[in-house]
Amino acid sequence: MYVSTASKLNLVCTWCVKSVHTPDFKSRRVTVAQSSAGDLTAEFEEGQLDRPKWIGETPLSKFVGALIAFKPLYSVMKLGARQVLIGTAEKNNIPWRNMAREILDSDVYKEKDIIEDPSVNYPDYYLNPFHAYDEGNLSWQAAAEAEAATMSMVKRAIPYVNSVDEANQVLRGNWLQAIECHHEKYSGNREIGDIIDIGCSVGVSTAYLAEKFPTAKVTGLDLSPYFVAVAQYKDKNRKLAKERIRWIHGNGENTRLPSRSFDLVSISYVFHECPERAIRNILKEALRLLRPGGTFAVTDNSPKSKIVQELSPVLFTLMKSTEPFLDEYYLMDLDNTVRQVGFINVHSCLTDPRHRTLTATAPF
């Protein structure tokens, strides 16, 4: 349930969760953000369930799983899922094919030669097909199309605005504001001097972090050498860039970076692509990397989102066909798992109609 959007979404630290009563007398939770004037800025409603009915061992979930397991139909589903993304992009003036072609026709291949670490081992789950790509994230096609796909996702999540830029103001603005609010409240006045973006893909979220925290040193790390090659290529060619971000080809489960070397560990739209065991390993690694009082933040699909719970059968079937670990992600109690790993001050809320942002603190 969207109410209104402030100009540039200039929010302050007034996120809260409240219960509302609907005409059917059922209580529902909503996330509320307020403007600096105290006015209601945005309201994102949770559904009535803990997670969608199309997840887990429900009859609907088993039926969808059987459809996906039928290979000829699975191939059609993959194509359909891809067409949904491209269709959304084209309807919103996102030049998907031109953006991909610009990357594929560039000198980006040299960046892979520079940045790829041959000692990196790929977990078995990472070798699965993802997002309708048979080679998953280990291909130039996936890397070349990643930014356009991200733009399409953002516009699909925020359909009530006129442009992708406005959609990013909501989606990215609320996510960054949640991080800043949490850090100001719980870090003990620690400045954010070092940031790592784990699972940075082609660097979209990394660039937003660098812009939000301009004095921080920012690192983007991803398991795909193709993705970080694109990230590094685009960073080198970005106009007005004062200091380039450090890009690393590495595994988020074992980064091999020094302990207690970051003030903020951020993970964006990664966990829904991972099995539960990988999520737990990444959480442990994030805690190791953080300095005491540092902030951990993850933003991803919310199982409690009313919109996600009410997706049409066609859309959730297409989504599950390209996300092999979606069930594990939605069935996992992420808040509790983060606490079990050792984080404190764990908070989670919707920061747009489809996604949640979870923030936590490394103990002092």
PDB file of N, CA and C in Angstrom, residues 313-363:
ATOM      1  N   PRO A 313       0.196 -16.725 -10.506  1.00  0.00           N
ATOM      2  CA  PRO A 313       0.821 -18.035 -10.715  1.00  0.00           C
ATOM      3  C   PRO A 313       1.860 -18.036 -11.837  1.00  0.00           C
ATOM      4  N   VAL A 314       1.584 -17.295 -12.895  1.00  0.00           N
ATOM      5  CA  VAL A 314       2.543 -17.247 -14.007  1.00  0.00           C
ATOM      6  C   VAL A 314       3.853 -16.627 -13.553  1.00  0.00           C
ATOM      7  N   LEU A 315       3.782 -15.506 -12.841  1.00  0.00           N
ATOM      8  CA  LEU A 315       5.004 -14.808 -12.436  1.00  0.00           C
ATOM      9  C   LEU A 315       5.810 -15.598 -11.419  1.00  0.00           C
ATOM     10  N   PHE A 316       5.154 -16.174 -10.392  1.00  0.00           N
ATOM     11  CA  PHE A 316       5.969 -16.885  -9.403  1.00  0.00           C
ATOM     12  C   PHE A 316       6.512 -18.196  -9.963  1.00  0.00           C
ATOM     13  N   THR A 317       5.819 -18.793 -10.934  1.00  0.00           N
ATOM     14  CA  THR A 317       6.359 -19.994 -11.567  1.00  0.00           C
ATOM     15  C   THR A 317       7.590 -19.646 -12.403  1.00  0.00           C
ATOM     16  N   LEU A 318       7.513 -18.554 -13.148  1.00  0.00           N
ATOM     17  CA  LEU A 318       8.666 -18.114 -13.929  1.00  0.00           C
ATOM     18  C   LEU A 318       9.834 -17.763 -13.020  1.00  0.00           C
ATOM     19  N   MET A 319       9.545 -17.088 -11.898  1.00  0.00           N
ATOM     20  CA  MET A 319      10.606 -16.697 -10.978  1.00  0.00           C
ATOM     21  C   MET A 319      11.300 -17.915 -10.383  1.00  0.00           C
ATOM     22  N   LYS A 320      10.515 -18.904  -9.943  1.00  0.00           N
ATOM     23  CA  LYS A 320      11.112 -20.097  -9.347  1.00  0.00           C
ATOM     24  C   LYS A 320      11.913 -20.896 -10.367  1.00  0.00           C
ATOM     25  N   SER A 321      11.546 -20.813 -11.625  1.00  0.00           N
ATOM     26  CA  SER A 321      12.253 -21.576 -12.657  1.00  0.00           C
ATOM     27  C   SER A 321      13.672 -21.070 -12.879  1.00  0.00           C
ATOM     28  N   THR A 322      13.959 -19.817 -12.492  1.00  0.00           N
ATOM     29  CA  THR A 322      15.296 -19.250 -12.710  1.00  0.00           C
ATOM     30  C   THR A 322      16.057 -18.999 -11.403  1.00  0.00           C
ATOM     31  N   GLU A 323      15.451 -19.364 -10.273  1.00  0.00           N
ATOM     32  CA  GLU A 323      16.083 -19.163  -8.964  1.00  0.00           C
ATOM     33  C   GLU A 323      16.069 -20.489  -8.208  1.00  0.00           C
ATOM     34  N   PRO A 324      17.094 -21.325  -8.377  1.00  0.00           N
ATOM     35  CA  PRO A 324      17.053 -22.696  -7.840  1.00  0.00           C
ATOM     36  C   PRO A 324      17.002 -22.795  -6.321  1.00  0.00           C
ATOM     37  N   PHE A 325      17.392 -21.723  -5.596  1.00  0.00           N
ATOM     38  CA  PHE A 325      17.430 -21.796  -4.136  1.00  0.00           C
ATOM     39  C   PHE A 325      16.413 -20.872  -3.471  1.00  0.00           C
ATOM     40  N   LEU A 326      15.398 -20.505  -4.224  1.00  0.00           N
ATOM     41  CA  LEU A 326      14.413 -19.571  -3.697  1.00  0.00           C
ATOM     42  C   LEU A 326      13.666 -20.139  -2.495  1.00  0.00           C
ATOM     43  N   ASP A 327      13.332 -21.424  -2.537  1.00  0.00           N
ATOM     44  CA  ASP A 327      12.642 -22.039  -1.408  1.00  0.00           C
ATOM     45  C   ASP A 327      13.480 -21.957  -0.142  1.00  0.00           C
ATOM     46  N   GLU A 328      14.753 -22.283  -0.248  1.00  0.00           N
ATOM     47  CA  GLU A 328      15.624 -22.252   0.936  1.00  0.00           C
ATOM     48  C   GLU A 328      15.698 -20.848   1.524  1.00  0.00           C
ATOM     49  N   TYR A 329      15.769 -19.872   0.676  1.00  0.00           N
ATOM     50  CA  TYR A 329      15.842 -18.491   1.154  1.00  0.00           C
ATOM     51  C   TYR A 329      14.559 -18.085   1.868  1.00  0.00           C
ATOM     52  N   TYR A 330      13.412 -18.343   1.247  1.00  0.00           N
ATOM     53  CA  TYR A 330      12.146 -17.908   1.831  1.00  0.00           C
ATOM     54  C   TYR A 330      11.786 -18.690   3.091  1.00  0.00           C
ATOM     55  N   LEU A 331      12.250 -19.931   3.216  1.00  0.00           N
ATOM     56  CA  LEU A 331      11.954 -20.738   4.397  1.00  0.00           C
ATOM     57  C   LEU A 331      12.873 -20.416   5.574  1.00  0.00           C
ATOM     58  N   MET A 332      13.948 -19.741   5.309  1.00  0.00           N
ATOM     59  CA  MET A 332      14.941 -19.434   6.345  1.00  0.00           C
ATOM     60  C   MET A 332      14.484 -18.258   7.197  1.00  0.00           C
ATOM     61  N   ASP A 333      14.653 -18.385   8.499  1.00  0.00           N
ATOM     62  CA  ASP A 333      14.406 -17.261   9.413  1.00  0.00           C
ATOM     63  C   ASP A 333      15.691 -16.435   9.465  1.00  0.00           C
ATOM     64  N   LEU A 334      15.786 -15.459   8.565  1.00  0.00           N
ATOM     65  CA  LEU A 334      17.038 -14.723   8.414  1.00  0.00           C
ATOM     66  C   LEU A 334      17.374 -13.913   9.662  1.00  0.00           C
ATOM     67  N   ASP A 335      16.389 -13.253  10.245  1.00  0.00           N
ATOM     68  CA  ASP A 335      16.650 -12.453  11.446  1.00  0.00           C
ATOM     69  C   ASP A 335      17.254 -13.309  12.549  1.00  0.00           C
ATOM     70  N   ASN A 336      16.658 -14.459  12.797  1.00  0.00           N
ATOM     71  CA  ASN A 336      17.141 -15.332  13.864  1.00  0.00           C
ATOM     72  C   ASN A 336      18.505 -15.907  13.533  1.00  0.00           C
ATOM     73  N   THR A 337      18.732 -16.232  12.257  1.00  0.00           N
ATOM     74  CA  THR A 337      20.034 -16.767  11.854  1.00  0.00           C
ATOM     75  C   THR A 337      21.131 -15.735  12.068  1.00  0.00           C
ATOM     76  N   VAL A 338      20.841 -14.479  11.747  1.00  0.00           N
ATOM     77  CA  VAL A 338      21.817 -13.406  11.964  1.00  0.00           C
ATOM     78  C   VAL A 338      22.163 -13.295  13.448  1.00  0.00           C
ATOM     79  N   ARG A 339      21.168 -13.435  14.312  1.00  0.00           N
ATOM     80  CA  ARG A 339      21.422 -13.403  15.757  1.00  0.00           C
ATOM     81  C   ARG A 339      22.257 -14.606  16.188  1.00  0.00           C
ATOM     82  N   GLN A 340      21.947 -15.768  15.656  1.00  0.00           N
ATOM     83  CA  GLN A 340      22.683 -16.983  16.011  1.00  0.00           C
ATOM     84  C   GLN A 340      24.158 -16.882  15.649  1.00  0.00           C
ATOM     85  N   VAL A 341      24.447 -16.235  14.548  1.00  0.00           N
ATOM     86  CA  VAL A 341      25.842 -16.067  14.117  1.00  0.00           C
ATOM     87  C   VAL A 341      26.615 -15.193  15.091  1.00  0.00           C
ATOM     88  N   GLY A 342      25.925 -14.257  15.773  1.00  0.00           N
ATOM     89  CA  GLY A 342      26.589 -13.422  16.761  1.00  0.00           C
ATOM     90  C   GLY A 342      26.344 -11.942  16.651  1.00  0.00           C
ATOM     91  N   PHE A 343      25.526 -11.509  15.689  1.00  0.00           N
ATOM     92  CA  PHE A 343      25.214 -10.090  15.562  1.00  0.00           C
ATOM     93  C   PHE A 343      24.229  -9.665  16.645  1.00  0.00           C
ATOM     94  N   ILE A 344      24.231  -8.378  16.940  1.00  0.00           N
ATOM     95  CA  ILE A 344      23.280  -7.796  17.878  1.00  0.00           C
ATOM     96  C   ILE A 344      22.512  -6.670  17.174  1.00  0.00           C
ATOM     97  N   ASN A 345      21.500  -6.145  17.869  1.00  0.00           N
ATOM     98  CA  ASN A 345      20.685  -5.035  17.323  1.00  0.00           C
ATOM     99  C   ASN A 345      20.147  -5.366  15.934  1.00  0.00           C
ATOM    100  N   VAL A 346      19.550  -6.547  15.804  1.00  0.00           N
ATOM    101  CA  VAL A 346      19.050  -7.005  14.506  1.00  0.00           C
ATOM    102  C   VAL A 346      17.662  -6.412  14.253  1.00  0.00           C
ATOM    103  N   HIS A 347      17.534  -5.711  13.138  1.00  0.00           N
ATOM    104  CA  HIS A 347      16.254  -5.107  12.765  1.00  0.00           C
ATOM    105  C   HIS A 347      15.990  -5.381  11.291  1.00  0.00           C
ATOM    106  N   SER A 348      14.727  -5.609  10.969  1.00  0.00           N
ATOM    107  CA  SER A 348      14.355  -5.905   9.598  1.00  0.00           C
ATOM    108  C   SER A 348      13.012  -5.262   9.287  1.00  0.00           C
ATOM    109  N   CYS A 349      12.906  -4.605   8.131  1.00  0.00           N
ATOM    110  CA  CYS A 349      11.626  -4.030   7.726  1.00  0.00           C
ATOM    111  C   CYS A 349      11.599  -3.856   6.215  1.00  0.00           C
ATOM    112  N   LEU A 350      10.397  -3.716   5.689  1.00  0.00           N
ATOM    113  CA  LEU A 350      10.245  -3.432   4.266  1.00  0.00           C
ATOM    114  C   LEU A 350      10.779  -2.030   3.976  1.00  0.00           C
ATOM    115  N   THR A 351      11.628  -1.931   2.971  1.00  0.00           N
ATOM    116  CA  THR A 351      12.088  -0.614   2.541  1.00  0.00           C
ATOM    117  C   THR A 351      11.566  -0.259   1.149  1.00  0.00           C
ATOM    118  N   ASP A 352      10.815  -1.152   0.550  1.00  0.00           N
ATOM    119  CA  ASP A 352       9.992  -0.872  -0.622  1.00  0.00           C
ATOM    120  C   ASP A 352       8.939  -1.967  -0.661  1.00  0.00           C
ATOM    121  N   PRO A 353       7.989  -1.915  -1.569  1.00  0.00           N
ATOM    122  CA  PRO A 353       6.889  -2.878  -1.521  1.00  0.00           C
ATOM    123  C   PRO A 353       7.291  -4.343  -1.620  1.00  0.00           C
ATOM    124  N   ARG A 354       8.454  -4.642  -2.208  1.00  0.00           N
ATOM    125  CA  ARG A 354       8.858  -6.034  -2.420  1.00  0.00           C
ATOM    126  C   ARG A 354      10.045  -6.482  -1.579  1.00  0.00           C
ATOM    127  N   HIS A 355      10.851  -5.553  -1.088  1.00  0.00           N
ATOM    128  CA  HIS A 355      12.126  -5.912  -0.490  1.00  0.00           C
ATOM    129  C   HIS A 355      12.245  -5.453   0.958  1.00  0.00           C
ATOM    130  N   ARG A 356      13.010  -6.207   1.726  1.00  0.00           N
ATOM    131  CA  ARG A 356      13.323  -5.846   3.093  1.00  0.00           C
ATOM    132  C   ARG A 356      14.788  -5.471   3.216  1.00  0.00           C
ATOM    133  N   THR A 357      15.086  -4.662   4.187  1.00  0.00           N
ATOM    134  CA  THR A 357      16.465  -4.393   4.546  1.00  0.00           C
ATOM    135  C   THR A 357      16.658  -4.815   5.993  1.00  0.00           C
ATOM    136  N   LEU A 358      17.603  -5.695   6.203  1.00  0.00           N
ATOM    137  CA  LEU A 358      17.968  -6.138   7.549  1.00  0.00           C
ATOM    138  C   LEU A 358      19.278  -5.467   7.922  1.00  0.00           C
ATOM    139  N   THR A 359      19.314  -4.888   9.115  1.00  0.00           N
ATOM    140  CA  THR A 359      20.537  -4.260   9.625  1.00  0.00           C
ATOM    141  C   THR A 359      20.883  -4.855  10.976  1.00  0.00           C
ATOM    142  N   ALA A 360      22.170  -4.921  11.276  1.00  0.00           N
ATOM    143  CA  ALA A 360      22.632  -5.512  12.533  1.00  0.00           C
ATOM    144  C   ALA A 360      23.994  -4.915  12.888  1.00  0.00           C
ATOM    145  N   THR A 361      24.454  -5.187  14.084  1.00  0.00           N
ATOM    146  CA  THR A 361      25.694  -4.613  14.586  1.00  0.00           C
ATOM    147  C   THR A 361      26.659  -5.723  15.018  1.00  0.00           C
ATOM    148  N   ALA A 362      27.938  -5.542  14.714  1.00  0.00           N
ATOM    149  CA  ALA A 362      28.965  -6.431  15.246  1.00  0.00           C
ATOM    150  C   ALA A 362      29.216  -6.061  16.710  1.00  0.00           C
ATOM    151  N   PRO A 363      29.205  -7.016  17.631  1.00  0.00           N
ATOM    152  CA  PRO A 363      29.348  -6.689  19.061  1.00  0.00           C
ATOM    153  C   PRO A 363      30.652  -5.949  19.350  1.00  0.00           C
TER     154      PRO A 363
END
